Tab-separated table of C-alpha atoms and ligand atoms in Angstrom:
chain	number	residue	atom	x	y	z
A	18	UNK	CA	9.100	90.402	107.927
A	19	UNK	CA	5.404	89.406	109.247
A	20	UNK	CA	5.724	87.453	112.618
A	21	UNK	CA	5.982	83.582	112.482
A	22	UNK	CA	3.169	81.659	114.083
A	23	UNK	CA	5.124	78.778	115.669
A	24	UNK	CA	2.370	76.234	115.681
A	25	UNK	CA	3.377	72.774	116.760
A	26	UNK	CA	-0.120	71.265	115.799
A	27	UNK	CA	1.124	71.944	112.072
A	28	UNK	CA	3.774	69.068	112.354
A	29	UNK	CA	1.436	66.532	112.160
A	30	UNK	CA	-0.205	68.053	108.983
A	31	UNK	CA	2.862	69.386	106.933
A	32	UNK	CA	6.059	67.635	108.336
A	33	UNK	CA	6.171	65.239	105.211
A	34	UNK	CA	9.170	63.530	103.806
A	35	UNK	CA	10.292	65.903	101.094
A	36	UNK	CA	13.003	67.147	98.897
A	37	UNK	CA	14.828	70.356	99.480
A	38	UNK	CA	14.189	71.266	96.161
A	39	UNK	CA	17.989	72.146	94.777
A	40	UNK	CA	16.542	70.910	91.523
A	41	UNK	CA	13.166	70.005	90.253
A	42	UNK	CA	12.713	67.196	89.408
A	43	UNK	CA	15.083	65.835	92.090
A	44	UNK	CA	18.101	63.937	91.713
A	45	UNK	CA	15.942	60.841	92.363
A	46	UNK	CA	14.089	61.422	88.953
A	47	UNK	CA	17.806	60.752	87.229
A	48	UNK	CA	17.806	57.654	85.141
A	49	UNK	CA	20.723	55.339	83.557
A	50	UNK	CA	18.364	55.584	80.480
A	51	UNK	CA	20.255	58.775	79.501
A	52	UNK	CA	21.660	59.763	76.264
A	53	UNK	CA	25.000	61.535	77.029
A	54	UNK	CA	24.841	63.310	73.925
A	55	UNK	CA	22.369	65.683	75.187
A	56	UNK	CA	25.360	67.226	77.385
A	57	UNK	CA	27.151	68.781	74.550
A	58	UNK	CA	24.124	70.664	73.245
A	59	UNK	CA	23.067	71.756	76.373
A	60	UNK	CA	26.389	73.288	77.410
A	61	UNK	CA	26.395	74.667	73.750
A	62	UNK	CA	22.884	76.762	74.511
A	63	UNK	CA	23.979	77.896	77.875
A	64	UNK	CA	25.053	81.604	78.839
A	65	UNK	CA	28.613	82.322	78.431
A	66	UNK	CA	29.313	82.372	82.230
A	67	UNK	CA	28.738	79.112	84.267
A	68	UNK	CA	29.283	77.931	87.732
A	69	UNK	CA	31.441	74.937	88.453
A	70	UNK	CA	31.317	72.681	91.547
A	71	UNK	CA	34.212	69.944	92.243
A	72	UNK	CA	33.782	67.541	94.676
A	73	UNK	CA	36.476	66.159	96.978
A	74	UNK	CA	35.205	63.294	98.900
A	75	UNK	CA	38.090	62.302	101.344
A	76	UNK	CA	37.655	63.000	105.058
A	77	UNK	CA	40.053	61.848	107.797
A	78	UNK	CA	37.287	60.664	110.235
A	79	UNK	CA	33.619	59.785	110.101
A	80	UNK	CA	30.786	62.178	111.619
A	81	UNK	CA	28.027	60.020	112.329
A	82	UNK	CA	24.978	62.110	111.247
A	83	UNK	CA	26.968	62.675	107.832
A	84	UNK	CA	24.857	62.264	104.545
A	85	UNK	CA	27.225	63.552	102.243
A	86	UNK	CA	29.176	61.646	99.694
A	87	UNK	CA	32.529	60.976	101.362
A	88	UNK	CA	35.292	58.345	101.700
A	89	UNK	CA	37.033	58.100	105.038
A	90	UNK	CA	40.836	57.616	104.747
A	91	UNK	CA	43.902	58.549	106.338
A	92	UNK	CA	45.816	57.792	103.418
A	93	UNK	CA	46.753	61.003	101.559
A	94	UNK	CA	48.080	59.564	98.376
A	95	UNK	CA	44.404	58.600	97.636
A	96	UNK	CA	43.980	62.329	96.702
A	97	UNK	CA	46.836	62.129	94.285
A	98	UNK	CA	45.186	59.523	92.313
A	99	UNK	CA	41.876	61.374	92.614
A	100	UNK	CA	43.545	64.288	90.967
A	101	UNK	CA	44.914	62.301	88.235
A	102	UNK	CA	41.230	61.410	87.533
A	103	UNK	CA	40.052	64.917	87.997
A	104	UNK	CA	42.546	66.255	85.326
A	105	UNK	CA	41.486	63.633	83.090
A	106	UNK	CA	37.835	64.498	83.445
A	107	UNK	CA	38.692	68.301	83.201
A	108	UNK	CA	40.328	67.517	79.936
A	109	UNK	CA	37.232	65.815	78.518
A	110	UNK	CA	35.258	68.797	79.645
A	111	UNK	CA	37.590	71.803	78.261
A	112	UNK	CA	36.638	71.650	74.630
A	113	UNK	CA	32.780	71.779	75.505
A	114	UNK	CA	33.464	74.816	77.488
A	115	UNK	CA	35.960	76.335	75.386
A	116	UNK	CA	33.786	79.273	74.612
A	117	UNK	CA	32.441	79.599	78.188
A	118	UNK	CA	33.923	81.394	81.449
A	119	UNK	CA	33.725	80.246	84.772
A	120	UNK	CA	32.201	83.239	87.239
A	121	UNK	CA	31.689	80.762	90.286
A	122	UNK	CA	33.979	77.927	91.633
A	123	UNK	CA	33.182	75.870	94.439
A	124	UNK	CA	34.994	73.025	96.126
A	125	UNK	CA	32.976	70.616	98.011
A	126	UNK	CA	32.853	67.400	99.743
A	127	UNK	CA	33.588	65.228	101.674
A	128	UNK	CA	36.383	67.888	102.706
A	129	UNK	CA	38.271	69.811	100.255
A	130	UNK	CA	40.846	70.922	102.912
A	131	UNK	CA	41.701	67.142	103.261
A	132	UNK	CA	44.188	68.173	100.376
A	133	UNK	CA	47.633	68.911	101.409
A	134	UNK	CA	48.677	72.416	100.145
A	135	UNK	CA	50.615	70.903	97.253
A	136	UNK	CA	47.645	69.126	96.159
A	137	UNK	CA	45.327	72.255	96.418
A	138	UNK	CA	48.026	73.917	94.471
A	139	UNK	CA	47.869	71.256	91.709
A	140	UNK	CA	44.389	71.178	91.728
A	141	UNK	CA	44.049	75.114	90.953
A	142	UNK	CA	46.847	75.046	88.439
A	143	UNK	CA	44.626	72.210	86.676
A	144	UNK	CA	41.517	74.450	86.986
A	145	UNK	CA	43.479	77.154	85.322
A	146	UNK	CA	44.988	75.005	82.720
A	147	UNK	CA	41.683	73.743	81.104
A	148	UNK	CA	39.127	76.419	82.143
A	149	UNK	CA	38.737	80.288	81.768
A	150	UNK	CA	38.323	81.656	85.271
A	151	UNK	CA	37.023	85.217	85.557
A	152	UNK	CA	39.260	87.379	87.340
A	153	UNK	CA	36.382	88.209	89.689
A	154	UNK	CA	35.023	85.085	89.890
A	155	UNK	CA	33.581	83.838	93.389
A	156	UNK	CA	36.372	81.069	94.654
A	157	UNK	CA	34.681	78.970	97.632
A	158	UNK	CA	35.804	76.085	99.501
A	159	UNK	CA	34.133	74.003	102.239
A	160	UNK	CA	36.565	73.642	105.605
A	161	UNK	CA	36.482	71.101	108.042
A	162	UNK	CA	38.377	73.306	110.902
A	163	UNK	CA	39.882	70.190	112.389
A	164	UNK	CA	41.683	69.796	108.918
A	165	UNK	CA	42.857	73.293	108.432
A	166	UNK	CA	46.018	75.205	109.689
A	167	UNK	CA	46.803	78.700	109.671
A	168	UNK	CA	49.333	77.874	107.054
A	169	UNK	CA	46.635	76.039	104.751
A	170	UNK	CA	44.153	78.925	105.231
A	171	UNK	CA	46.877	81.519	104.008
A	172	UNK	CA	47.683	79.306	101.233
A	173	UNK	CA	44.088	79.034	100.033
A	174	UNK	CA	44.035	83.044	99.962
A	175	UNK	CA	47.242	83.038	97.861
A	176	UNK	CA	45.464	80.689	95.529
A	177	UNK	CA	42.763	83.153	95.012
A	178	UNK	CA	39.993	81.538	97.202
A	179	UNK	CA	38.057	84.385	98.217
A	180	UNK	CA	34.999	82.537	100.162
A	181	UNK	CA	35.191	80.151	102.989
A	182	UNK	CA	32.530	77.795	104.693
A	183	UNK	CA	33.448	76.375	107.784
A	184	UNK	CA	31.426	73.216	109.221
A	185	UNK	CA	30.711	73.736	112.955
A	186	UNK	CA	27.246	71.716	113.243
A	187	UNK	CA	26.997	72.104	117.312
A	188	UNK	CA	29.423	73.562	119.900
A	189	UNK	CA	28.258	71.498	122.686
A	190	UNK	CA	30.342	69.036	123.927
A	191	UNK	CA	28.093	66.221	124.610
A	192	UNK	CA	26.278	66.436	120.913
A	193	UNK	CA	29.857	66.849	119.560
A	194	UNK	CA	30.667	63.356	121.162
A	195	UNK	CA	27.466	61.662	120.223
A	196	UNK	CA	28.089	62.568	116.499
A	197	UNK	CA	31.853	61.686	116.764
A	198	UNK	CA	32.786	65.309	115.806
A	199	UNK	CA	34.437	66.716	118.872
A	200	UNK	CA	36.062	70.192	117.709
A	201	UNK	CA	37.167	72.890	119.885
A	202	UNK	CA	35.352	76.123	119.828
A	203	UNK	CA	38.649	78.071	120.112
A	204	UNK	CA	40.017	76.746	116.837
A	205	UNK	CA	36.784	77.750	115.142
A	206	UNK	CA	36.914	81.236	116.452
A	207	UNK	CA	40.591	81.323	115.422
A	208	UNK	CA	39.943	80.354	112.104
A	209	UNK	CA	37.110	82.729	111.499
A	210	UNK	CA	39.230	85.610	112.794
A	211	UNK	CA	42.221	84.737	110.774
A	212	UNK	CA	39.961	84.308	107.565
A	213	UNK	CA	38.752	87.838	108.270
A	214	UNK	CA	42.471	89.256	108.582
A	215	UNK	CA	43.217	87.465	105.165
A	216	UNK	CA	40.386	89.445	103.553
A	217	UNK	CA	37.970	86.455	102.404
A	218	UNK	CA	35.059	88.393	101.319
A	219	UNK	CA	32.599	85.952	102.654
A	220	UNK	CA	32.477	83.536	105.899
A	221	UNK	CA	29.815	81.142	106.330
A	222	UNK	CA	29.390	78.524	109.081
A	223	UNK	CA	27.311	75.460	108.892
A	224	UNK	CA	25.007	74.375	111.906
A	225	UNK	CA	22.508	71.570	112.153
A	226	UNK	CA	19.275	71.476	114.474
A	227	UNK	CA	17.758	68.053	115.438
A	228	UNK	CA	21.038	66.147	116.304
A	229	UNK	CA	21.159	63.953	119.262
A	230	UNK	CA	21.177	65.251	122.665
A	231	UNK	CA	20.514	68.682	121.569
A	232	UNK	CA	18.709	70.748	124.101
A	233	UNK	CA	17.139	74.380	123.467
A	234	UNK	CA	19.447	75.640	126.187
A	235	UNK	CA	22.596	74.213	124.862
A	236	UNK	CA	21.749	75.121	121.598
A	237	UNK	CA	20.958	78.746	122.303
A	238	UNK	CA	24.711	78.956	123.624
A	239	UNK	CA	25.686	77.560	120.206
A	240	UNK	CA	23.773	80.046	118.165
A	241	UNK	CA	24.696	82.943	120.358
A	242	UNK	CA	28.452	81.917	119.949
A	243	UNK	CA	28.031	81.960	116.208
A	244	UNK	CA	26.317	85.331	116.324
A	245	UNK	CA	29.284	86.691	118.380
A	246	UNK	CA	31.713	84.929	115.490
A	247	UNK	CA	29.594	87.475	113.083
A	248	UNK	CA	29.785	85.232	109.759
A	249	UNK	CA	28.462	86.787	106.679
A	250	UNK	CA	26.301	83.742	106.218
A	251	UNK	CA	24.723	80.776	108.227
A	252	UNK	CA	23.738	77.695	107.251
A	253	UNK	CA	20.843	75.845	109.223
A	254	UNK	CA	20.385	72.684	108.262
A	255	UNK	CA	17.704	70.068	109.594
A	256	UNK	CA	19.112	67.139	110.576
A	257	UNK	CA	18.446	64.520	107.797
A	258	UNK	CA	18.218	61.211	109.453
A	259	UNK	CA	17.894	58.647	106.775
A	260	UNK	CA	19.693	55.420	108.488
A	261	UNK	CA	18.436	53.311	105.725
A	262	UNK	CA	20.479	55.306	103.304
A	263	UNK	CA	23.170	56.271	105.228
A	264	UNK	CA	24.866	53.305	107.382
A	265	UNK	CA	26.950	55.796	109.869
A	266	UNK	CA	23.434	57.206	111.043
A	267	UNK	CA	22.596	53.820	112.712
A	268	UNK	CA	25.502	54.725	115.226
A	269	UNK	CA	23.085	57.267	116.631
A	270	UNK	CA	20.688	55.922	118.952
A	271	UNK	CA	17.230	57.085	117.869
A	272	UNK	CA	16.272	57.672	121.388
A	273	UNK	CA	18.747	60.424	121.758
A	274	UNK	CA	17.377	62.350	118.955
A	275	UNK	CA	14.866	65.431	119.560
A	276	UNK	CA	11.091	64.519	118.383
A	277	UNK	CA	9.639	67.112	115.885
A	278	UNK	CA	8.137	69.441	118.092
A	279	UNK	CA	11.278	69.931	120.060
A	280	UNK	CA	13.227	70.234	116.610
A	281	UNK	CA	10.769	72.903	115.703
A	282	UNK	CA	11.500	74.641	119.016
A	283	UNK	CA	15.525	74.400	118.151
A	284	UNK	CA	14.584	75.836	114.815
A	285	UNK	CA	12.374	78.686	116.407
A	286	UNK	CA	15.170	79.735	118.638
A	287	UNK	CA	17.755	80.111	116.276
A	288	UNK	CA	15.657	81.877	113.540
A	289	UNK	CA	14.571	84.159	116.445
A	290	UNK	CA	18.063	84.836	117.598
A	291	UNK	CA	19.665	85.257	114.165
A	292	UNK	CA	16.925	87.452	112.962
A	293	UNK	CA	17.226	89.613	116.073
A	294	UNK	CA	20.961	89.726	115.592
A	295	UNK	CA	20.223	91.578	112.207
A	296	UNK	CA	20.291	88.523	109.724
A	297	UNK	CA	17.914	88.258	106.882
A	298	UNK	CA	16.194	84.696	106.926
A	299	UNK	CA	16.767	84.075	103.085
A	300	UNK	CA	14.694	80.944	103.432
A	301	UNK	CA	14.454	77.191	104.717
A	302	UNK	CA	18.134	76.880	105.755
A	303	UNK	CA	19.885	80.221	105.298
A	304	UNK	CA	20.656	83.551	106.882
A	305	UNK	CA	22.540	86.214	105.311
A	306	UNK	CA	23.824	89.807	106.567
A	307	UNK	CA	21.591	92.128	104.745
A	308	UNK	CA	24.556	93.487	102.839
A	309	UNK	CA	25.870	90.003	101.803
A	310	UNK	CA	25.293	89.391	97.911
A	311	UNK	CA	22.920	86.479	98.861
A	312	UNK	CA	20.601	88.937	100.741
A	313	UNK	CA	20.903	91.394	98.101
A	314	UNK	CA	20.042	88.972	95.272
A	315	UNK	CA	16.716	88.299	97.225
A	316	UNK	CA	16.045	91.913	97.633
A	317	UNK	CA	16.252	92.243	93.975
A	318	UNK	CA	14.365	89.173	93.106
A	319	UNK	CA	17.108	87.661	91.561
A	320	UNK	CA	18.210	84.705	94.078
A	321	UNK	CA	18.605	81.306	92.714
A	322	UNK	CA	18.642	77.968	93.675
A	323	UNK	CA	20.880	74.853	92.654
A	324	UNK	CA	22.560	71.873	93.867
A	325	UNK	CA	24.531	74.052	96.295
A	326	UNK	CA	21.569	75.738	97.669
A	327	UNK	CA	20.818	79.293	97.676
A	328	UNK	CA	22.590	81.172	95.260
A	329	UNK	CA	23.443	84.319	93.238
A	330	UNK	CA	24.201	82.425	90.156
A	331	UNK	CA	24.335	79.128	88.245
A	332	UNK	CA	20.810	78.098	88.575
A	333	UNK	CA	20.356	75.724	85.323
A	334	UNK	CA	24.097	76.743	84.362
A	335	UNK	CA	26.162	74.340	86.531
A	336	UNK	CA	28.893	71.886	85.781
A	337	UNK	CA	29.829	69.492	88.476
A	338	UNK	CA	33.176	67.609	88.340
A	339	UNK	CA	34.349	64.602	90.421
A	340	UNK	CA	32.560	61.618	91.941
A	341	UNK	CA	28.996	62.123	92.538
A	342	UNK	CA	28.812	65.722	91.105
A	343	UNK	CA	25.473	66.839	89.710
A	344	UNK	CA	25.378	68.972	86.722
A	345	UNK	CA	22.366	71.217	85.474
A	346	UNK	CA	22.665	73.299	82.372
A	347	UNK	CA	19.997	74.219	79.865
A	348	UNK	CA	17.316	71.898	81.285
A	349	UNK	CA	19.413	69.009	81.320
A	350	UNK	CA	20.654	67.447	84.595
A	351	UNK	CA	23.466	64.838	84.882
A	352	UNK	CA	25.153	62.840	87.550
A	353	UNK	CA	28.605	61.256	88.001
A	354	UNK	CA	29.108	57.806	89.329
A	355	UNK	CA	28.667	57.948	92.949
A	356	UNK	CA	31.309	55.303	93.856
A	357	UNK	CA	34.929	55.933	93.291
A	358	UNK	CA	35.631	52.538	91.220
A	359	UNK	CA	32.951	53.165	88.931
A	360	UNK	CA	34.168	56.887	88.643
A	361	UNK	CA	37.877	55.546	88.136
A	362	UNK	CA	36.732	52.932	85.448
A	363	UNK	CA	35.100	55.431	83.215
A	364	UNK	CA	37.928	57.859	83.356
A	365	UNK	CA	40.417	55.177	82.603
A	366	UNK	CA	38.311	53.958	79.793
A	367	UNK	CA	38.560	57.644	78.268
A	368	UNK	CA	34.958	58.230	78.959
A	369	UNK	CA	32.934	60.949	81.034
A	370	UNK	CA	31.975	59.170	84.332
A	371	UNK	CA	28.311	60.447	83.813
A	372	UNK	CA	26.151	57.334	85.217
A	373	UNK	CA	22.552	58.999	84.863
A	374	UNK	CA	20.720	61.784	83.750
A	375	UNK	CA	17.535	63.574	82.893
A	376	UNK	CA	16.085	66.119	80.326
A	377	UNK	CA	13.467	68.251	81.614
A	378	UNK	CA	10.148	68.542	79.184
A	379	UNK	CA	8.039	71.415	78.892
A	380	UNK	CA	5.841	70.923	82.042
A	381	UNK	CA	8.824	70.041	84.165
A	382	UNK	CA	10.314	73.291	83.130
A	383	UNK	CA	7.258	75.165	84.018
A	384	UNK	CA	6.857	73.562	87.468
A	385	UNK	CA	10.747	74.034	88.156
A	386	UNK	CA	10.426	77.956	87.629
A	387	UNK	CA	7.392	78.230	89.909
A	388	UNK	CA	8.982	76.103	92.537
A	389	UNK	CA	12.380	77.929	92.375
A	390	UNK	CA	10.294	81.243	92.428
A	391	UNK	CA	8.235	80.099	95.595
A	392	UNK	CA	11.398	78.636	97.466
A	393	UNK	CA	13.589	81.933	96.503
A	394	UNK	CA	11.187	84.530	96.765
A	395	UNK	CA	7.742	83.136	98.433
A	396	UNK	CA	5.656	84.826	95.989
A	397	UNK	CA	4.589	84.220	92.603
A	398	UNK	CA	2.839	86.707	90.238
A	399	UNK	CA	0.223	84.592	88.593
A	400	UNK	CA	-0.432	86.895	85.462
A	401	UNK	CA	3.178	87.479	84.819
A	402	UNK	CA	4.137	83.918	85.154
A	403	UNK	CA	1.198	82.730	83.043
A	404	UNK	CA	2.460	85.014	80.432
A	405	UNK	CA	6.083	83.972	80.555
A	406	UNK	CA	5.250	80.245	80.295
A	407	UNK	CA	2.183	80.886	77.943
A	408	UNK	CA	-0.419	79.335	80.192
A	409	UNK	CA	-3.948	79.705	78.887
A	410	UNK	CA	-5.320	79.365	82.331
A	411	UNK	CA	-3.000	79.101	85.391
A	412	UNK	CA	-5.809	78.062	87.316
A	413	UNK	CA	-6.619	75.025	85.117
A	414	UNK	CA	-3.227	74.284	84.524
A	415	UNK	CA	-2.326	73.876	88.203
A	416	UNK	CA	-5.937	72.666	89.422
A	417	UNK	CA	-4.623	69.573	91.570
A	418	UNK	CA	-1.534	71.570	92.877
A	419	UNK	CA	-3.856	74.328	93.905
A	420	UNK	CA	-6.481	71.981	95.644
A	421	UNK	CA	-3.255	70.447	97.704
A	422	UNK	CA	-2.517	73.991	98.677
A	423	UNK	CA	-6.210	74.515	100.166
A	424	UNK	CA	-5.219	73.191	103.681
A	425	UNK	CA	-2.054	75.812	103.698
A	426	UNK	CA	-4.669	78.595	103.005
A	427	UNK	CA	-6.639	77.610	105.569
A	428	UNK	CA	-4.085	77.526	108.060
A	429	UNK	CA	-2.672	80.884	107.070
A	430	UNK	CA	0.519	79.561	105.397
A	431	UNK	CA	-0.455	80.463	101.930
A	432	UNK	CA	-2.525	83.551	100.616
A	433	UNK	CA	-3.811	83.856	97.218
A	434	UNK	CA	-5.047	87.528	96.363
A	435	UNK	CA	-4.596	90.332	93.952
A	436	UNK	CA	-3.384	87.842	91.318
A	437	UNK	CA	-0.513	86.739	93.658
A	438	UNK	CA	0.421	83.633	95.559
A	439	UNK	CA	2.265	84.585	98.694
A	440	UNK	CA	3.902	82.220	101.334
A	441	UNK	CA	3.199	83.991	104.481
A	442	UNK	CA	6.120	84.157	107.183
A	443	UNK	CA	4.572	81.265	108.943
A	444	UNK	CA	4.523	79.247	105.646
A	445	UNK	CA	8.311	79.858	104.965
A	446	UNK	CA	8.872	77.072	107.682
A	447	UNK	CA	7.018	74.708	105.324
A	448	UNK	CA	7.950	76.126	102.008
A	449	UNK	CA	9.229	72.341	101.281
A	450	UNK	CA	5.803	71.114	101.827
A	451	UNK	CA	4.331	73.820	99.833
A	452	UNK	CA	6.310	73.276	96.904
A	453	UNK	CA	5.685	69.639	96.912
A	454	UNK	CA	2.022	70.473	96.075
A	455	UNK	CA	3.350	71.531	92.556
A	456	UNK	CA	5.713	68.356	92.278
A	457	UNK	CA	4.592	66.030	89.623
A	458	UNK	CA	6.876	63.201	90.740
A	459	UNK	CA	6.658	63.039	94.668
A	460	UNK	CA	4.877	60.124	94.993
A	461	UNK	CA	7.697	57.768	93.870
A	462	UNK	CA	10.369	57.133	96.389
A	463	UNK	CA	8.990	59.680	98.991
A	464	UNK	CA	10.607	57.991	101.867
A	465	UNK	CA	13.973	58.446	100.603
A	466	UNK	CA	13.657	62.387	101.428
A	467	UNK	CA	14.096	63.579	104.913
A	468	UNK	CA	11.470	65.361	107.161
A	469	UNK	CA	10.746	68.881	106.252
A	470	UNK	CA	11.512	69.871	110.160
B	20	LIG	C1	30.729	68.412	103.188
B	20	LIG	S1	30.040	69.061	104.631
B	20	LIG	C2	31.205	70.492	105.065
B	20	LIG	C3	32.656	70.390	105.049
B	20	LIG	C4	33.465	69.699	105.748
B	20	LIG	N1	33.296	68.225	105.622
B	20	LIG	C5	32.861	69.442	107.394
B	20	LIG	O1	31.982	68.653	107.683
B	20	LIG	O2	33.131	70.735	107.988
B	20	LIG	C6	28.570	69.850	104.336
B	20	LIG	C7	27.645	70.017	105.410
B	20	LIG	O3	26.534	69.417	105.328
B	20	LIG	C8	25.718	69.174	106.661
B	20	LIG	N2	25.252	68.103	106.665
B	20	LIG	C9	25.933	66.726	106.343
B	20	LIG	N3	25.367	65.720	106.897
B	20	LIG	C10	23.806	66.375	107.083
B	20	LIG	C11	22.748	65.723	107.288
B	20	LIG	N4	22.643	64.281	107.611
B	20	LIG	N5	21.840	66.634	107.556
B	20	LIG	C12	21.963	67.969	107.689
B	20	LIG	N6	22.810	68.460	107.316
B	20	LIG	C13	24.058	67.828	106.904
B	20	LIG	C14	26.803	69.682	107.575
B	20	LIG	O4	26.475	70.965	108.168
B	20	LIG	C15	28.049	69.791	106.663
B	20	LIG	O5	28.783	71.040	107.468
B	21	LIG	S1	30.361	66.107	107.915
B	21	LIG	FE1	32.111	66.567	106.459
B	21	LIG	S2	33.819	65.653	107.606
B	21	LIG	FE2	32.054	65.123	108.696
B	21	LIG	S3	31.949	62.834	107.440
B	21	LIG	FE3	30.597	64.516	106.332
B	21	LIG	S4	31.872	65.211	104.837
B	21	LIG	FE4	33.360	64.469	106.257
């Protein structure tokens, strides 16, 4: 990889509020004025193999930084009620997926390991009852180490889970206290080790930079400890601080947060150390060992992006079940109700709990393909792209976007030569802002996105 130029003066120019482009258009474009009849047609046109995402919203304790859709509770029986509803939702979807196979299954949250072993067994039995899951499917789960025992980890392995992702965030005690998430490094170390012994084929660890009281020296210790744990993948999220949207974030004192130059410094040290330790910088917020499937997919030009971030499959072929889940299939996006009462009300009435959606038009599909290519592979073959999408003149079609791209070119973040658009190594840090030039919807509700860095 070329060397990255860490220029803090670029912050004032490019640190916009912008999407992470897990879809294009983003979820903010989904509308209640959506014809649910489109779902069946979209699934029937989809490939034979689909990815399935299942949202488990419950957590035992609130982390103040959290931007996920979650319900904090100590009442374990709430998960039984939720599984009853999920069973109904699966039954509604099963006929639509009759001829399809599932090649990726992901349990996210909230905290899927909030479920007891019995509840996890019931959930997997339901999934096998209603859907055809490939014998070699990737079956993954997000784990809060505090909610997972050795027994539960073993149980996950016997249920067929083969990939695990642990939420770490930061190992420094002062940061952990400020975010209301104190967790012991030994516990994480132990669970990673046990996961390895149990034969999980992929272990991912989540970190966040930009949290309160994060300092380069202490964050470097966290990063070095993560490297010692030697996971297959690392997610390094930029802290999305949007207290107007996420009430719990108001418990974080703004003055304790690192400013943008400090955030860039934290990101810089993490990227430098992970790359020096042999990780491939996939892009934006992901690192993978070069022999990991994510890194290989990128090397082969086949990396994809969907609501779970970078992925090896499931772009435009993802069904989401459970409260707040988003699906995207054959150019149609839809999202379930974000609140449990509305979700339960729809299910009890025998309806799909879909609340809003969006059907991509021709222009959306072209822009979606371009943004996906840039964010996954950082380069675009203009001629090939134009042929694929029947563009008479790429330059004319994207005249406005290319004008917006001009400053990025002047700053050496993007190069256009030999019929290619190339995001340089330094430009990779700003790829969200670069993609935003091609976004036809961005002026609407931009403040609802987090800062790029
Ligand atoms: C659903 S949680 C992972 C599973 C489990 N609930 C846990 O916390 O360990 C998903 C991940 O999103 C990230 N995350 C949550 N809120 C965030 C925010 N405001 N900004 C950036 N990343 C965030 C955290 O890294 C977290 O591990
Ligand atoms: S970060 Fe994870 S455990 Fe913490 S509140 Fe969010 S979803 Fe729950």
